[in-house]
PDB file of C-alpha atoms in Angstrom:
ATOM      1  CA  GLY Q   1     165.130 207.495 268.007  1.00  0.00           C
ATOM      2  CA  GLU Q   2     168.561 206.484 269.196  1.00  0.00           C
ATOM      3  CA  ASN Q   3     170.686 208.908 271.196  1.00  0.00           C
ATOM      4  CA  VAL Q   4     174.406 208.219 271.524  1.00  0.00           C
ATOM      5  CA  GLU Q   5     176.442 210.188 274.028  1.00  0.00           C
ATOM      6  CA  GLN Q   6     180.235 210.089 273.932  1.00  0.00           C
ATOM      7  CA  HIS Q   7     182.763 211.117 276.578  1.00  0.00           C
ATOM      8  CA  PRO Q   8     185.183 212.705 276.929  1.00  0.00           C
ATOM      9  CA  SER Q   9     185.199 215.187 274.066  1.00  0.00           C
ATOM     10  CA  THR Q  10     188.977 215.560 274.356  1.00  0.00           C
ATOM     11  CA  LEU Q  11     191.545 213.199 275.850  1.00  0.00           C
ATOM     12  CA  SER Q  12     195.265 213.682 276.231  1.00  0.00           C
ATOM     13  CA  VAL Q  13     197.564 210.817 277.234  1.00  0.00           C
ATOM     14  CA  GLN Q  14     201.276 210.174 277.354  1.00  0.00           C
ATOM     15  CA  GLU Q  15     202.738 207.794 274.817  1.00  0.00           C
ATOM     16  CA  GLY Q  16     202.564 204.251 276.172  1.00  0.00           C
ATOM     17  CA  ASP Q  17     199.606 204.937 278.438  1.00  0.00           C
ATOM     18  CA  SER Q  18     196.116 203.540 277.893  1.00  0.00           C
ATOM     19  CA  ALA Q  19     193.135 205.528 276.627  1.00  0.00           C
ATOM     20  CA  VAL Q  20     189.473 204.810 277.260  1.00  0.00           C
ATOM     21  CA  ILE Q  21     186.528 206.413 275.472  1.00  0.00           C
ATOM     22  CA  LYS Q  22     182.975 205.735 276.630  1.00  0.00           C
ATOM     23  CA  CYS Q  23     179.631 205.868 274.873  1.00  0.00           C
ATOM     24  CA  THR Q  24     176.114 205.398 276.161  1.00  0.00           C
ATOM     25  CA  TYR Q  25     173.063 204.650 274.054  1.00  0.00           C
ATOM     26  CA  SER Q  26     169.379 205.020 274.745  1.00  0.00           C
ATOM     27  CA  ASP Q  27     167.752 202.243 272.717  1.00  0.00           C
ATOM     28  CA  SER Q  28     167.989 198.920 274.543  1.00  0.00           C
ATOM     29  CA  ALA Q  29     167.297 197.064 271.286  1.00  0.00           C
ATOM     30  CA  SER Q  30     170.425 198.436 269.590  1.00  0.00           C
ATOM     31  CA  ASN Q  31     172.589 195.507 268.510  1.00  0.00           C
ATOM     32  CA  TYR Q  32     175.587 196.794 266.585  1.00  0.00           C
ATOM     33  CA  PHE Q  33     178.260 199.176 267.853  1.00  0.00           C
ATOM     34  CA  PRO Q  34     181.125 200.273 265.576  1.00  0.00           C
ATOM     35  CA  TRP Q  35     184.014 202.615 266.248  1.00  0.00           C
ATOM     36  CA  TYR Q  36     185.480 204.886 263.578  1.00  0.00           C
ATOM     37  CA  LYS Q  37     188.811 206.699 263.584  1.00  0.00           C
ATOM     38  CA  GLN Q  38     189.288 209.949 261.715  1.00  0.00           C
ATOM     39  CA  GLU Q  39     192.777 211.366 261.352  1.00  0.00           C
ATOM     40  CA  LEU Q  40     193.117 215.087 260.729  1.00  0.00           C
ATOM     41  CA  GLY Q  41     191.820 215.978 257.287  1.00  0.00           C
ATOM     42  CA  LYS Q  42     191.070 212.367 256.432  1.00  0.00           C
ATOM     43  CA  ARG Q  43     187.967 210.235 256.059  1.00  0.00           C
ATOM     44  CA  PRO Q  44     186.510 208.195 258.967  1.00  0.00           C
ATOM     45  CA  GLN Q  45     187.563 204.555 258.910  1.00  0.00           C
ATOM     46  CA  LEU Q  46     186.137 201.607 260.798  1.00  0.00           C
ATOM     47  CA  ILE Q  47     188.601 200.263 263.350  1.00  0.00           C
ATOM     48  CA  ILE Q  48     186.536 197.794 265.364  1.00  0.00           C
ATOM     49  CA  ASP Q  49     182.929 196.814 265.938  1.00  0.00           C
ATOM     50  CA  ILE Q  50     180.946 194.646 268.334  1.00  0.00           C
ATOM     51  CA  ARG Q  51     177.547 192.991 268.326  1.00  0.00           C
ATOM     52  CA  SER Q  52     175.157 192.780 271.228  1.00  0.00           C
ATOM     53  CA  ASN Q  53     175.720 189.036 271.691  1.00  0.00           C
ATOM     54  CA  VAL Q  54     179.391 189.617 272.542  1.00  0.00           C
ATOM     55  CA  GLY Q  55     180.753 191.319 275.651  1.00  0.00           C
ATOM     56  CA  GLU Q  56     184.275 192.102 274.463  1.00  0.00           C
ATOM     57  CA  LYS Q  57     186.292 192.096 271.272  1.00  0.00           C
ATOM     58  CA  LYS Q  58     190.024 192.675 270.800  1.00  0.00           C
ATOM     59  CA  ASP Q  59     192.218 193.519 267.839  1.00  0.00           C
ATOM     60  CA  GLN Q  60     195.856 193.966 268.786  1.00  0.00           C
ATOM     61  CA  ARG Q  61     196.052 197.142 270.916  1.00  0.00           C
ATOM     62  CA  ILE Q  62     192.393 197.989 270.499  1.00  0.00           C
ATOM     63  CA  ALA Q  63     189.470 196.485 272.403  1.00  0.00           C
ATOM     64  CA  VAL Q  64     185.791 197.269 272.752  1.00  0.00           C
ATOM     65  CA  THR Q  65     183.616 196.255 275.681  1.00  0.00           C
ATOM     66  CA  LEU Q  66     179.834 196.267 275.833  1.00  0.00           C
ATOM     67  CA  ASN Q  67     177.573 196.399 278.872  1.00  0.00           C
ATOM     68  CA  LYS Q  68     174.033 195.832 277.638  1.00  0.00           C
ATOM     69  CA  THR Q  69     172.463 196.213 281.055  1.00  0.00           C
ATOM     70  CA  ALA Q  70     173.951 199.645 281.567  1.00  0.00           C
ATOM     71  CA  LYS Q  71     173.655 200.473 277.846  1.00  0.00           C
ATOM     72  CA  HIS Q  72     177.207 201.603 277.400  1.00  0.00           C
ATOM     73  CA  PHE Q  73     180.224 200.506 275.395  1.00  0.00           C
ATOM     74  CA  SER Q  74     183.838 201.593 275.531  1.00  0.00           C
ATOM     75  CA  LEU Q  75     186.912 201.729 273.329  1.00  0.00           C
ATOM     76  CA  HIS Q  76     190.200 200.800 274.971  1.00  0.00           C
ATOM     77  CA  ILE Q  77     193.557 201.585 273.375  1.00  0.00           C
ATOM     78  CA  THR Q  78     196.629 200.198 275.110  1.00  0.00           C
ATOM     79  CA  GLU Q  79     200.265 201.235 274.660  1.00  0.00           C
ATOM     80  CA  THR Q  80     199.216 204.372 272.830  1.00  0.00           C
ATOM     81  CA  GLN Q  81     201.410 205.705 270.040  1.00  0.00           C
ATOM     82  CA  PRO Q  82     201.527 209.111 268.319  1.00  0.00           C
ATOM     83  CA  GLU Q  83     199.731 207.649 265.285  1.00  0.00           C
ATOM     84  CA  ASP Q  84     196.730 206.931 267.536  1.00  0.00           C
ATOM     85  CA  SER Q  85     196.115 210.692 267.690  1.00  0.00           C
ATOM     86  CA  ALA Q  86     192.789 211.248 265.913  1.00  0.00           C
ATOM     87  CA  VAL Q  87     189.084 211.793 266.463  1.00  0.00           C
ATOM     88  CA  TYR Q  88     187.214 208.644 267.431  1.00  0.00           C
ATOM     89  CA  PHE Q  89     183.479 208.207 266.858  1.00  0.00           C
ATOM     90  CA  CYS Q  90     181.219 205.573 268.341  1.00  0.00           C
ATOM     91  CA  ALA Q  91     177.909 204.654 266.745  1.00  0.00           C
ATOM     92  CA  ALA Q  92     174.828 202.488 267.220  1.00  0.00           C
ATOM     93  CA  ILE Q  93     171.903 201.261 265.174  1.00  0.00           C
ATOM     94  CA  PRO Q  94     168.501 202.251 266.593  1.00  0.00           C
ATOM     95  CA  THR Q  95     165.453 200.008 266.719  1.00  0.00           C
ATOM     96  CA  GLY Q  96     163.794 199.868 263.337  1.00  0.00           C
ATOM     97  CA  GLY Q  97     166.688 201.768 261.828  1.00  0.00           C
ATOM     98  CA  GLY Q  98     168.796 198.861 260.734  1.00  0.00           C
ATOM     99  CA  ASN Q  99     169.953 200.853 257.769  1.00  0.00           C
ATOM    100  CA  LYS Q 100     171.030 203.946 259.680  1.00  0.00           C
ATOM    101  CA  LEU Q 101     173.840 204.553 262.123  1.00  0.00           C
ATOM    102  CA  THR Q 102     173.598 207.173 264.864  1.00  0.00           C
ATOM    103  CA  PHE Q 103     177.022 208.599 265.688  1.00  0.00           C
ATOM    104  CA  GLY Q 104     178.386 210.046 268.884  1.00  0.00           C
ATOM    105  CA  THR Q 105     179.876 213.535 268.845  1.00  0.00           C
ATOM    106  CA  GLY Q 106     183.481 212.327 268.767  1.00  0.00           C
ATOM    107  CA  THR Q 107     186.546 212.270 271.033  1.00  0.00           C
ATOM    108  CA  GLN Q 108     189.727 214.089 270.101  1.00  0.00           C
ATOM    109  CA  LEU Q 109     192.575 211.878 271.324  1.00  0.00           C
ATOM    110  CA  LYS Q 110     196.038 213.372 271.557  1.00  0.00           C
ATOM    111  CA  VAL Q 111     198.997 211.149 272.345  1.00  0.00           C
ATOM    112  CA  GLU Q 112     201.877 213.211 273.646  1.00  0.00           C
ATOM    113  CA  LEU Q 113     205.522 212.219 273.426  1.00  0.00           C
TER     114      LEU Q 113
ATOM    115  CA  ASN S   1     189.870 199.831 243.463  1.00  0.00           C
ATOM    116  CA  ALA S   2     189.430 203.532 244.191  1.00  0.00           C
ATOM    117  CA  GLY S   3     186.742 202.858 246.814  1.00  0.00           C
ATOM    118  CA  VAL S   4     184.436 205.845 247.288  1.00  0.00           C
ATOM    119  CA  THR S   5     185.243 208.921 245.234  1.00  0.00           C
ATOM    120  CA  GLN S   6     183.744 212.361 245.915  1.00  0.00           C
ATOM    121  CA  THR S   7     183.949 215.552 243.934  1.00  0.00           C
ATOM    122  CA  PRO S   8     184.650 218.372 244.429  1.00  0.00           C
ATOM    123  CA  LYS S   9     186.995 218.433 247.424  1.00  0.00           C
ATOM    124  CA  PHE S  10     186.393 222.106 248.131  1.00  0.00           C
ATOM    125  CA  GLN S  11     183.617 224.500 247.149  1.00  0.00           C
ATOM    126  CA  VAL S  12     182.647 228.048 248.043  1.00  0.00           C
ATOM    127  CA  LEU S  13     179.107 229.185 247.275  1.00  0.00           C
ATOM    128  CA  LYS S  14     177.161 232.357 247.745  1.00  0.00           C
ATOM    129  CA  THR S  15     173.825 232.209 249.537  1.00  0.00           C
ATOM    130  CA  GLY S  16     171.131 231.095 247.100  1.00  0.00           C
ATOM    131  CA  GLN S  17     173.442 229.341 244.667  1.00  0.00           C
ATOM    132  CA  SER S  18     172.954 225.692 243.807  1.00  0.00           C
ATOM    133  CA  MET S  19     175.389 222.858 243.387  1.00  0.00           C
ATOM    134  CA  THR S  20     175.613 219.082 243.190  1.00  0.00           C
ATOM    135  CA  LEU S  21     178.082 216.921 245.053  1.00  0.00           C
ATOM    136  CA  GLN S  22     179.023 213.788 243.169  1.00  0.00           C
ATOM    137  CA  CYS S  23     179.827 210.407 244.666  1.00  0.00           C
ATOM    138  CA  ALA S  24     180.766 207.117 243.063  1.00  0.00           C
ATOM    139  CA  GLN S  25     181.836 203.748 244.463  1.00  0.00           C
ATOM    140  CA  ASP S  26     183.457 200.853 242.653  1.00  0.00           C
ATOM    141  CA  MET S  27     182.989 198.162 245.310  1.00  0.00           C
ATOM    142  CA  ASN S  28     179.627 196.923 243.999  1.00  0.00           C
ATOM    143  CA  HIS S  29     177.960 198.050 247.216  1.00  0.00           C
ATOM    144  CA  ASN S  30     174.180 198.177 247.376  1.00  0.00           C
ATOM    145  CA  SER S  31     173.776 201.026 249.843  1.00  0.00           C
ATOM    146  CA  MET S  32     175.021 204.600 249.783  1.00  0.00           C
ATOM    147  CA  TYR S  33     174.788 207.486 252.228  1.00  0.00           C
ATOM    148  CA  TRP S  34     175.393 211.215 252.583  1.00  0.00           C
ATOM    149  CA  TYR S  35     176.568 212.599 255.929  1.00  0.00           C
ATOM    150  CA  ARG S  36     177.494 216.054 257.098  1.00  0.00           C
ATOM    151  CA  GLN S  37     180.083 216.696 259.768  1.00  0.00           C
ATOM    152  CA  ASP S  38     179.993 219.789 261.940  1.00  0.00           C
ATOM    153  CA  PRO S  39     182.264 220.613 264.901  1.00  0.00           C
ATOM    154  CA  GLY S  40     180.979 219.074 268.111  1.00  0.00           C
ATOM    155  CA  MET S  41     178.081 217.321 266.384  1.00  0.00           C
ATOM    156  CA  GLY S  42     179.610 214.209 264.929  1.00  0.00           C
ATOM    157  CA  LEU S  43     178.342 212.737 261.677  1.00  0.00           C
ATOM    158  CA  ARG S  44     174.690 213.268 260.845  1.00  0.00           C
ATOM    159  CA  LEU S  45     172.856 211.378 258.132  1.00  0.00           C
ATOM    160  CA  ILE S  46     171.274 213.539 255.430  1.00  0.00           C
ATOM    161  CA  TYR S  47     169.896 210.944 252.995  1.00  0.00           C
ATOM    162  CA  TYR S  48     170.582 207.353 252.160  1.00  0.00           C
ATOM    163  CA  SER S  49     169.860 204.887 249.402  1.00  0.00           C
ATOM    164  CA  ALA S  50     169.379 201.320 250.555  1.00  0.00           C
ATOM    165  CA  SER S  51     169.522 200.022 246.994  1.00  0.00           C
ATOM    166  CA  GLU S  52     169.464 201.254 243.433  1.00  0.00           C
ATOM    167  CA  GLY S  53     166.212 203.075 242.751  1.00  0.00           C
ATOM    168  CA  THR S  54     165.405 203.913 246.384  1.00  0.00           C
ATOM    169  CA  THR S  55     166.199 206.919 248.558  1.00  0.00           C
ATOM    170  CA  ASP S  56     165.112 207.873 252.081  1.00  0.00           C
ATOM    171  CA  LYS S  57     165.522 210.786 254.429  1.00  0.00           C
ATOM    172  CA  GLY S  58     167.974 210.679 257.251  1.00  0.00           C
ATOM    173  CA  GLU S  59     168.283 212.883 260.316  1.00  0.00           C
ATOM    174  CA  VAL S  60     168.821 216.265 258.600  1.00  0.00           C
ATOM    175  CA  PRO S  61     167.315 216.198 255.068  1.00  0.00           C
ATOM    176  CA  ASN S  62     165.922 219.746 254.838  1.00  0.00           C
ATOM    177  CA  GLY S  63     167.492 221.806 252.072  1.00  0.00           C
ATOM    178  CA  TYR S  64     168.895 218.791 250.223  1.00  0.00           C
ATOM    179  CA  ASN S  65     167.862 216.428 247.460  1.00  0.00           C
ATOM    180  CA  VAL S  66     169.510 213.237 246.259  1.00  0.00           C
ATOM    181  CA  SER S  67     169.595 211.059 243.190  1.00  0.00           C
ATOM    182  CA  ARG S  68     170.710 207.448 242.996  1.00  0.00           C
ATOM    183  CA  LEU S  69     171.713 207.561 239.358  1.00  0.00           C
ATOM    184  CA  ASN S  70     172.713 203.897 239.190  1.00  0.00           C
ATOM    185  CA  LYS S  71     174.289 201.352 241.513  1.00  0.00           C
ATOM    186  CA  ARG S  72     177.614 203.210 241.499  1.00  0.00           C
ATOM    187  CA  GLU S  73     176.575 206.838 241.799  1.00  0.00           C
ATOM    188  CA  PHE S  74     174.706 208.838 244.443  1.00  0.00           C
ATOM    189  CA  SER S  75     174.563 212.633 244.168  1.00  0.00           C
ATOM    190  CA  LEU S  76     173.575 215.294 246.685  1.00  0.00           C
ATOM    191  CA  ARG S  77     172.067 218.575 245.507  1.00  0.00           C
ATOM    192  CA  LEU S  78     171.725 221.882 247.313  1.00  0.00           C
ATOM    193  CA  GLU S  79     169.054 223.842 245.452  1.00  0.00           C
ATOM    194  CA  SER S  80     169.482 227.153 247.297  1.00  0.00           C
ATOM    195  CA  ALA S  81     172.510 227.125 249.552  1.00  0.00           C
ATOM    196  CA  ALA S  82     172.348 228.716 253.006  1.00  0.00           C
ATOM    197  CA  PRO S  83     175.158 229.587 255.452  1.00  0.00           C
ATOM    198  CA  SER S  84     173.815 226.849 257.780  1.00  0.00           C
ATOM    199  CA  GLN S  85     174.871 224.320 255.135  1.00  0.00           C
ATOM    200  CA  THR S  86     178.524 225.189 255.582  1.00  0.00           C
ATOM    201  CA  SER S  87     179.982 221.845 256.566  1.00  0.00           C
ATOM    202  CA  VAL S  88     182.116 218.908 255.536  1.00  0.00           C
ATOM    203  CA  TYR S  89     180.118 216.411 253.510  1.00  0.00           C
ATOM    204  CA  PHE S  90     180.973 212.728 253.350  1.00  0.00           C
ATOM    205  CA  CYS S  91     179.576 210.138 251.024  1.00  0.00           C
ATOM    206  CA  ALA S  92     179.708 206.524 252.197  1.00  0.00           C
ATOM    207  CA  SER S  93     178.747 203.085 250.988  1.00  0.00           C
ATOM    208  CA  SER S  94     178.137 199.668 252.492  1.00  0.00           C
ATOM    209  CA  VAL S  95     177.543 196.209 251.133  1.00  0.00           C
ATOM    210  CA  GLN S  96     174.002 196.179 252.455  1.00  0.00           C
ATOM    211  CA  SER S  97     171.753 198.376 254.511  1.00  0.00           C
ATOM    212  CA  LEU S  98     169.921 195.864 256.660  1.00  0.00           C
ATOM    213  CA  PRO S  99     171.766 195.891 258.861  1.00  0.00           C
ATOM    214  CA  VAL S 100     174.199 198.597 257.889  1.00  0.00           C
ATOM    215  CA  GLU S 101     177.775 197.612 258.647  1.00  0.00           C
ATOM    216  CA  LYS S 102     181.248 198.701 257.733  1.00  0.00           C
ATOM    217  CA  LEU S 103     180.711 202.049 256.111  1.00  0.00           C
ATOM    218  CA  PHE S 104     183.359 203.061 253.599  1.00  0.00           C
ATOM    219  CA  PHE S 105     183.706 206.817 253.399  1.00  0.00           C
ATOM    220  CA  GLY S 106     184.836 209.118 250.641  1.00  0.00           C
ATOM    221  CA  SER S 107     187.466 211.773 251.285  1.00  0.00           C
ATOM    222  CA  GLY S 108     184.944 214.527 251.947  1.00  0.00           C
ATOM    223  CA  THR S 109     183.872 217.871 250.477  1.00  0.00           C
ATOM    224  CA  GLN S 110     184.554 221.063 252.392  1.00  0.00           C
ATOM    225  CA  LEU S 111     181.674 223.412 251.546  1.00  0.00           C
ATOM    226  CA  SER S 112     181.503 227.053 252.581  1.00  0.00           C
ATOM    227  CA  VAL S 113     178.374 229.115 251.985  1.00  0.00           C
ATOM    228  CA  LEU S 114     178.913 232.856 252.292  1.00  0.00           C
TER     229      LEU S 114
END
C-alpha cells in the first residue's frame, strides 16, 4: 500500500516569512495529492490539490509543487499570517485505491508575531 | 446546506459498552467515509461507502461496523468499546469515490473509552 511521510512534524515561523512542508510517497503510480488544513478544534478542510500531470499549482499565498521522479510534493505558504497557524496534512491515492486517501501524519505550523 | 453533520460531539464510554456515531450529508454526495484521528498518526480510514448499498474496509476496521442507511446517512458502530478506540472520529463525504477528491469533513466526535 501507499506510505506517505510528512516533515517536519512542527514548524515555527515569524509572521511574514515563508513556510514549507514536505511529503514523500512510496507508490510511483499515485496521481492525486491534496493538502488539508485543520485549525485547532475544527474539521480538516481542503486548501489545495495537485494532479500528477502538473508540476506546480498556486492559489494566492499557497502553492504546491510535485516532483514525480523523486516522489515528493511540498506545500509552500508565503507571507505567513497568524491565521495560517494550524495542522496541515498531505495525502495521496495509492495504486488500485482510487477511492481511498492515505494521509501523512501532519505538520503543526505556528506563525509567531 | 449544513454539509456533513455528526452526532454526538463528545462521548465517554466504559470498556465493553456499545454506541453508534451518526453521520449525515446534504450535498447529494455518493461516497462517505469514517476516519479516526490520533496524535502523531494523522487520519486513518476505518470504513468507507463508495455508493449507497456498498461498504468496504479501510486501514483500521477492527472493532467497528458500519451501515450506509441511505444516500445521506452513514453510521459507525462500536460493539464493545476498548480504551484503544479513544480517538477523534471524523465522517467525510465526496462527490464520487473513483477517484476520491475533495473530502468534506464533519465537525468530529471526541470519544473517550475508560
